[in-house]
Coordinates of C-alpha atoms in Angstrom, one line a residue:
M21 CA 0.0 0.0 0.0
A22 CA 1.3 3.4 -0.9
V23 CA 1.8 5.8 2.0
R24 CA 0.8 9.4 1.5
N25 CA 0.7 12.4 3.8
L26 CA -2.5 14.3 4.5
P27 CA -2.8 17.6 2.7
V28 CA 0.0 20.1 3.4
S29 CA -2.6 22.4 5.0
R30 CA -2.0 20.5 8.2
Q31 CA 1.4 22.2 8.4
L32 CA 0.5 25.7 7.3
N33 CA -0.3 27.1 10.7
L34 CA 1.0 29.5 13.4
D35 CA 3.2 26.8 15.0
W36 CA 4.8 26.3 11.6
I37 CA 5.4 30.0 11.0
L38 CA 6.9 30.6 14.4
H39 CA 9.0 27.4 14.8
P40 CA 11.2 26.9 16.8
V41 CA 9.5 29.7 18.9
I42 CA 6.7 28.2 20.9
T43 CA 3.4 29.7 20.0
S44 CA 2.2 30.2 23.6
D45 CA 5.5 32.0 24.4
F46 CA 5.0 34.3 21.4
L47 CA 1.4 35.1 22.4
G48 CA 2.4 35.8 26.0
S49 CA 5.5 37.9 25.3
D50 CA 5.6 39.3 21.8
W51 CA 2.0 39.6 20.5
E52 CA 0.9 43.3 20.1
T53 CA 4.1 44.2 22.0
R54 CA 7.4 44.0 20.1
P55 CA 8.9 42.8 16.8
L56 CA 10.2 39.3 16.6
L57 CA 12.7 37.9 14.1
V58 CA 12.7 34.1 13.6
A59 CA 15.9 33.4 11.6
R60 CA 16.4 29.9 10.1
D61 CA 19.1 28.4 8.1
D62 CA 16.6 26.7 5.8
I63 CA 16.0 28.3 2.3
D64 CA 13.3 25.7 1.5
Y65 CA 11.2 26.2 4.6
F66 CA 8.4 27.9 2.6
A67 CA 8.7 25.6 -0.4
S68 CA 5.0 24.6 0.0
L69 CA 3.9 28.2 -0.7
P70 CA 3.8 29.9 -4.1
G71 CA 7.3 31.2 -5.0
L72 CA 9.1 33.1 -7.7
N73 CA 8.1 30.7 -10.4
E74 CA 4.4 31.2 -9.6
V75 CA 4.3 35.0 -9.8
E76 CA 3.1 35.2 -13.4
E77 CA 0.3 32.8 -12.6
L78 CA -0.8 34.8 -9.6
I79 CA -0.7 38.0 -11.7
A80 CA -3.0 36.4 -14.3
A81 CA -5.4 35.2 -11.6
T82 CA -5.5 38.6 -9.9
C83 CA -5.8 41.1 -12.8
G84 CA -6.8 39.2 -15.9
G85 CA -10.0 40.0 -17.8
N86 CA -12.9 41.3 -15.7
S87 CA -11.6 39.8 -12.5
P88 CA -13.1 41.6 -9.4
T89 CA -9.6 41.4 -7.8
R90 CA -7.9 43.4 -10.5
A91 CA -7.6 46.4 -8.2
D92 CA -5.4 44.2 -5.9
M93 CA -2.5 44.4 -8.4
R94 CA -0.1 47.3 -7.9
I95 CA 3.2 48.3 -9.6
I96 CA 4.9 50.8 -7.4
R97 CA 8.3 52.4 -6.7
S98 CA 9.5 54.7 -3.9
D99 CA 12.8 56.6 -4.2
R100 CA 14.2 58.4 -1.3
G101 CA 13.6 62.1 -1.4
E102 CA 11.0 61.7 -4.2
R103 CA 7.3 61.1 -4.3
P104 CA 6.4 57.4 -4.9
S105 CA 5.3 56.5 -8.4
E106 CA 2.7 53.9 -9.4
L107 CA 1.8 52.3 -12.8
D108 CA -1.5 50.7 -13.8
A109 CA -1.5 47.1 -14.7
Q110 CA -2.2 47.1 -18.5
L111 CA -4.4 44.5 -20.2
H112 CA -4.3 43.1 -23.8
G113 CA -7.5 43.3 -25.9
N114 CA -8.4 39.7 -24.9
G115 CA -8.3 40.6 -21.2
T116 CA -5.0 39.0 -20.3
P117 CA -2.4 41.1 -18.4
D118 CA 0.4 42.7 -20.4
I119 CA 3.2 40.7 -18.6
Q120 CA 5.9 42.3 -20.8
A121 CA 5.0 45.8 -19.5
I122 CA 5.2 44.4 -15.9
Y123 CA 8.6 42.9 -16.7
R124 CA 9.8 46.3 -18.0
A125 CA 8.5 48.1 -15.0
Y126 CA 10.3 45.6 -12.7
Q127 CA 13.6 46.1 -14.6
N128 CA 13.1 49.8 -14.0
G129 CA 12.9 49.4 -10.2
Y130 CA 9.2 48.9 -9.7
S131 CA 7.9 46.4 -7.1
V132 CA 5.1 44.1 -8.0
V133 CA 2.4 43.9 -5.3
I134 CA -0.4 41.4 -5.3
N135 CA -3.0 42.0 -2.6
G136 CA -5.6 39.5 -1.4
L137 CA -3.7 36.4 -2.3
H138 CA -5.9 34.4 0.0
R139 CA -8.7 34.9 -2.6
T140 CA -6.7 33.3 -5.5
S141 CA -4.3 30.8 -4.1
A142 CA -5.4 27.5 -2.4
A143 CA -2.3 27.2 -0.3
I144 CA -2.4 30.8 0.9
A145 CA -6.1 30.4 1.7
D146 CA -5.3 27.3 3.8
L147 CA -2.7 29.3 5.7
S148 CA -5.1 32.2 6.2
R149 CA -7.9 29.9 7.5
N150 CA -5.5 28.0 9.8
L151 CA -4.4 31.3 11.4
E152 CA -8.0 32.5 11.8
G153 CA -8.8 29.1 13.4
V154 CA -6.2 29.8 16.1
L155 CA -6.3 33.6 16.5
H156 CA -10.0 34.2 15.6
H157 CA -9.0 37.4 13.8
R158 CA -9.3 38.1 10.1
V159 CA -6.2 37.2 8.1
G160 CA -5.3 38.5 4.6
V161 CA -2.1 37.8 2.6
N162 CA -0.3 40.0 0.1
L163 CA 2.8 39.3 -2.0
Y164 CA 5.7 41.7 -2.7
L165 CA 8.3 41.2 -5.4
T166 CA 11.0 43.9 -5.3
P167 CA 14.0 44.1 -7.7
R168 CA 17.5 44.5 -6.6
R169 CA 18.3 47.9 -5.1
G170 CA 14.6 48.6 -4.9
Q171 CA 12.0 49.9 -2.5
G172 CA 8.3 49.6 -3.0
F173 CA 7.0 51.8 -0.2
A174 CA 8.3 54.7 1.8
P175 CA 8.5 54.5 5.6
H176 CA 5.0 53.9 6.9
V177 CA 2.9 52.5 9.7
D178 CA 0.4 49.6 9.4
T179 CA -2.7 49.5 11.6
H180 CA -2.7 45.7 11.6
D181 CA -0.1 43.2 12.8
V182 CA 2.0 41.4 10.2
F183 CA 4.1 38.3 9.7
I184 CA 6.7 38.8 7.0
L185 CA 7.5 35.4 5.3
Q186 CA 10.7 35.7 3.2
L187 CA 10.4 33.3 0.2
H188 CA 13.3 34.4 -2.1
G189 CA 16.3 36.7 -1.9
V190 CA 17.2 39.0 0.8
K191 CA 15.4 42.1 2.2
H192 CA 16.6 44.6 4.8
W193 CA 14.1 46.1 7.2
R194 CA 14.4 49.2 9.4
V195 CA 11.8 49.3 12.2
G196 CA 11.4 52.4 14.4
T197 CA 9.7 53.1 17.7
P198 CA 5.9 53.7 17.6
S199 CA 4.6 57.2 18.2
K200 CA 1.3 55.7 19.3
D201 CA 0.7 52.2 20.5
L202 CA -1.8 50.0 18.7
P203 CA -3.3 52.7 16.3
L204 CA -6.8 52.2 15.0
P205 CA -7.7 51.8 11.3
G206 CA -8.4 55.1 9.8
A207 CA -6.0 56.9 12.1
E208 CA -4.6 60.1 10.6
R209 CA -1.7 59.3 8.2
R210 CA 1.3 61.6 8.7
P211 CA 4.9 61.6 7.3
V212 CA 6.7 58.8 9.1
E213 CA 10.1 59.2 10.7
L214 CA 12.1 56.2 11.8
V215 CA 13.3 56.9 15.3
D216 CA 15.5 54.5 17.4
C217 CA 15.6 52.0 14.6
S218 CA 16.3 48.3 14.8
D219 CA 17.6 46.6 11.7
F220 CA 16.6 43.2 10.5
T221 CA 17.9 41.2 7.5
L222 CA 15.5 38.5 6.2
N223 CA 16.9 35.5 4.2
P224 CA 14.7 32.8 2.6
G225 CA 12.9 30.9 5.3
D226 CA 13.0 33.7 7.9
V227 CA 10.0 35.4 9.5
L228 CA 9.6 38.9 11.0
Y229 CA 6.6 39.7 13.2
L230 CA 5.7 43.4 13.4
P231 CA 2.9 44.6 15.8
R232 CA 0.7 47.3 14.4
G233 CA 2.0 50.8 15.0
F234 CA 5.7 50.1 14.4
P235 CA 7.0 52.4 11.6
H236 CA 9.1 50.6 9.1
E237 CA 10.6 50.5 5.6
A238 CA 12.2 47.6 3.6
I239 CA 14.8 47.7 0.8
T240 CA 16.8 45.3 -1.3
S241 CA 20.5 45.5 -2.0
D242 CA 22.3 43.0 -4.3
S243 CA 19.4 40.6 -4.7
S244 CA 15.7 40.8 -5.5
S245 CA 13.3 39.8 -2.8
L246 CA 10.0 38.0 -2.7
H247 CA 8.0 37.9 0.5
L248 CA 4.5 37.4 1.8
T249 CA 2.9 39.8 4.2
V250 CA 0.4 38.0 6.4
G251 CA -1.8 40.6 7.9
I252 CA -3.7 40.0 11.1
H253 CA -6.7 42.3 11.2
A254 CA -7.6 42.1 14.8
Y255 CA -11.0 42.4 16.3
R256 CA -10.3 45.0 19.1
W257 CA -12.1 45.6 22.3
V258 CA -13.6 48.7 20.8
D259 CA -15.0 46.5 18.0
F260 CA -16.5 44.3 20.7
M261 CA -18.1 47.2 22.4
I262 CA -19.6 48.6 19.1
E263 CA -21.0 45.1 18.4
A264 CA -22.3 44.9 21.9
F265 CA -24.2 48.2 21.7
G266 CA -25.5 47.1 18.4
V267 CA -27.0 44.0 19.9
M268 CA -28.3 45.9 22.9
A269 CA -30.0 48.5 20.6
G270 CA -32.2 45.7 19.2
N271 CA -33.8 45.4 22.7
D272 CA -33.4 48.9 24.1
V273 CA -35.4 51.7 22.5
R274 CA -33.2 54.3 24.2
L275 CA -30.3 53.4 22.0
R276 CA -32.5 53.6 18.9
G277 CA -33.7 57.1 19.6
A278 CA -32.3 60.3 17.9
L279 CA -30.0 62.6 19.7
P280 CA -31.9 65.8 20.8
P281 CA -32.5 68.4 18.1
G282 CA -29.8 71.0 18.4
F283 CA -27.6 68.7 20.6
L284 CA -24.4 70.4 19.3
D285 CA -25.4 73.7 21.1
G286 CA -25.6 72.4 24.6
P287 CA -24.5 69.7 27.1
F288 CA -25.7 66.1 26.9
E289 CA -28.2 64.7 29.4
T290 CA -25.5 62.9 31.4
Q291 CA -28.0 61.0 33.5
R292 CA -29.5 59.4 30.4
I293 CA -26.0 58.2 29.3
S294 CA -25.3 56.9 32.8
D295 CA -28.6 54.9 32.8
I296 CA -27.7 53.4 29.4
L297 CA -24.2 52.4 30.6
E298 CA -25.7 50.9 33.8
S299 CA -28.0 48.7 31.7
F300 CA -25.1 47.8 29.4
T301 CA -22.9 46.8 32.4
S302 CA -25.7 44.6 33.8
A303 CA -26.2 42.9 30.4
V304 CA -22.5 42.2 30.1
Q305 CA -22.3 40.7 33.5
D306 CA -25.2 38.4 32.7
G307 CA -23.0 36.8 30.0
A308 CA -25.7 36.4 27.4
L309 CA -24.8 39.7 25.6
A310 CA -21.1 38.6 25.3
E311 CA -22.2 35.3 23.7
Q312 CA -24.4 37.2 21.2
V313 CA -21.5 39.5 20.3
K314 CA -19.1 36.5 19.9
A315 CA -21.6 34.9 17.5
R316 CA -21.9 38.1 15.4
I317 CA -18.1 38.4 15.2
G318 CA -17.9 34.7 14.3
D319 CA -20.4 35.3 11.5
K320 CA -18.1 38.0 10.0
L321 CA -15.1 35.7 10.2
F322 CA -16.9 32.9 8.5
K323 CA -18.1 35.1 5.6
E324 CA -14.6 36.2 4.6
G325 CA -14.2 35.0 1.0
K326 CA -11.2 32.8 0.3
A327 CA -10.0 30.5 -2.4
A328 CA -11.1 26.9 -2.0
G329 CA -8.7 24.3 -0.8
S330 CA -7.3 21.6 -3.1
G331 CA -7.9 17.9 -3.6
H332 CA -11.6 17.8 -2.7
F333 CA -12.7 16.4 -6.1
R334 CA -10.7 13.3 -5.2
S335 CA -12.9 12.9 -2.2
L336 CA -16.1 13.3 -4.2
D337 CA -14.9 10.6 -6.6
S338 CA -14.4 8.3 -3.6
I339 CA -17.9 8.7 -2.0
Q340 CA -19.2 5.4 -3.4
S341 CA -16.5 3.5 -1.4
L342 CA -17.6 4.9 2.0
N343 CA -18.8 2.5 4.7
S344 CA -19.0 2.5 8.5
E345 CA -15.3 1.8 8.9
S346 CA -14.1 4.5 6.6
L347 CA -12.0 7.3 7.9
V348 CA -12.8 10.9 7.1
F349 CA -11.2 14.2 8.2
R350 CA -11.7 17.9 8.3
T351 CA -8.7 20.0 7.5
P352 CA -7.7 22.2 10.4
S353 CA -7.9 25.2 8.0
L354 CA -11.6 24.8 7.7
F355 CA -13.0 26.5 10.8
C356 CA -16.5 25.4 11.8
K357 CA -18.9 25.8 14.7
V358 CA -22.3 24.5 15.8
R359 CA -25.2 26.7 16.4
S360 CA -28.4 25.6 18.0
T361 CA -31.9 27.1 18.0
S362 CA -35.2 25.9 19.1
G363 CA -36.0 22.9 17.0
E364 CA -32.9 23.0 14.8
S365 CA -29.1 22.3 15.0
R366 CA -26.7 23.4 12.3
I367 CA -23.0 23.0 11.7
E368 CA -21.5 26.1 9.9
F369 CA -18.3 26.3 7.9
A370 CA -16.9 28.7 5.3
T371 CA -20.0 30.3 3.7
N372 CA -22.0 27.1 4.0
F373 CA -23.9 25.1 6.6
V374 CA -25.8 21.8 7.1
A375 CA -28.9 21.8 9.3
G376 CA -31.1 19.2 10.9
P377 CA -33.3 18.4 13.9
E378 CA -32.0 19.6 17.3
Y379 CA -31.1 16.0 18.3
L380 CA -28.1 16.3 16.0
D381 CA -26.4 18.6 18.4
P382 CA -24.1 15.9 19.9
T383 CA -23.4 14.6 16.4
F384 CA -22.4 18.0 15.0
N385 CA -20.4 18.9 18.1
F386 CA -18.4 15.7 17.7
I387 CA -17.6 16.5 14.1
A388 CA -16.6 20.1 15.0
E389 CA -14.3 18.9 17.8
H390 CA -12.6 16.0 15.9
H391 CA -10.4 16.5 12.9
K392 CA -10.3 12.7 12.0
F393 CA -12.7 9.9 12.8
A394 CA -14.4 6.8 11.5
V395 CA -18.0 7.0 10.3
H396 CA -19.2 4.5 13.0
E397 CA -17.6 6.7 15.8
I398 CA -20.2 9.5 15.3
P399 CA -22.4 9.7 18.3
G400 CA -26.1 10.6 18.5
M401 CA -29.5 9.2 17.8
L402 CA -28.6 7.9 14.3
S403 CA -28.6 4.5 12.7
A404 CA -25.5 3.2 10.9
Q405 CA -27.0 4.1 7.6
E406 CA -28.0 7.6 8.8
K407 CA -24.4 8.2 10.0
L408 CA -23.2 7.2 6.5
D409 CA -25.7 9.4 4.8
L410 CA -24.7 12.4 6.9
V411 CA -21.0 11.9 6.2
I412 CA -21.8 11.6 2.5
R413 CA -23.7 14.9 2.7
L414 CA -20.9 16.7 4.6
V415 CA -18.3 15.4 2.0
G416 CA -20.6 16.7 -0.8
E417 CA -20.9 20.1 0.9
G418 CA -17.2 20.5 1.4
L419 CA -16.8 20.1 5.2
L420 CA -15.3 16.6 5.3
Q421 CA -12.7 14.8 3.1
I422 CA -12.0 11.2 2.7
T423 CA -8.6 9.8 3.9
P424 CA -6.1 8.6 1.4
E425 CA -6.6 5.0 2.6
T426 CA -10.3 5.1 1.6
E427 CA -9.4 6.8 -1.7
E428 CA -7.1 3.8 -2.5
V429 CA -9.9 1.4 -1.9
A430 CA -12.0 3.5 -4.3
D431 CA -9.2 3.5 -6.9
G432 CA -8.8 -0.3 -6.6
R433 CA -5.2 0.1 -5.4
R434 CA -5.6 -2.0 -2.2

């Protein structure tokens, strides 16, 4: 029997990005606090991700034809002392990108930037989903290809945390001290000065973590550079509070009322504000409001569009071989949750869900909590045939996949 590994998505996770740094140590000491360089002597560490040979394919997927992601393609150059310049990605009459024009721009010092790679690359989508499954914050991935002795962007500040994954070549980073800790999105953009800088040099296989608010710039010297910027768009406490007041407003007419006419000309009625805040505090302490807010944030996380994973058609071809002993699995990158209402239970994943009677709660919870199991191990008030029918449904809808051992039976190789 041939031995094959489960999909590489099992490795594209936060532990893998940080290795040999322990994830819990990172979250306890570095997260939102300070830059961290993970230097490795392993140029092939990121070989499972798209590399220099795939850039043209990613360009075509991003800006070809009437693609809605065309705006995610940027060709940009920043020279010290001069204003940055940017070129439009040109298309041929048949809708394909003018790759020769991009080549010429690259030779003239322009960086090629592809934003939203999690929407066009299956491997990057797996990485993004895996990180969201651990952090429960939105994750987006951009690609940056910079020619030798080039600089894509002038010194700037990001309002989201980033992991820089160096795929090819060498890039030098200068990171300054924040003028404001943890800035919010939409914060006023001002010219950035790099003060009390730290210098980091990234070689292939290295990772640099930058918390939001740290001003930085990156340049190449004698080699070109290809890196991924994995952006962590955190749900902040202020986001939680906004969501919480939104939930509360559905039940409290005081929050739905208009501010007093002419309110800009006089003081607010502070007692009214105090009464609302007292009700809010009481609702938070009860716990139910917090659970509703978590559900709303979870819904937003689920609805983030990403490229599909790879290999699922093989599982669909193997459905006819499933039996009670068959092993199935859910890739860790596919985050799911169970939601119960009066009379109904549903398991939600990606932008899809499967629903049934409320007695399926223990069944769905088992599936959500286990990444690999045999069909007969599923608990609940289901017959052997009903368990098999449910697994077939979940494979068909994209939640579960069939293990390689079962696929071999289907292909007649065992």
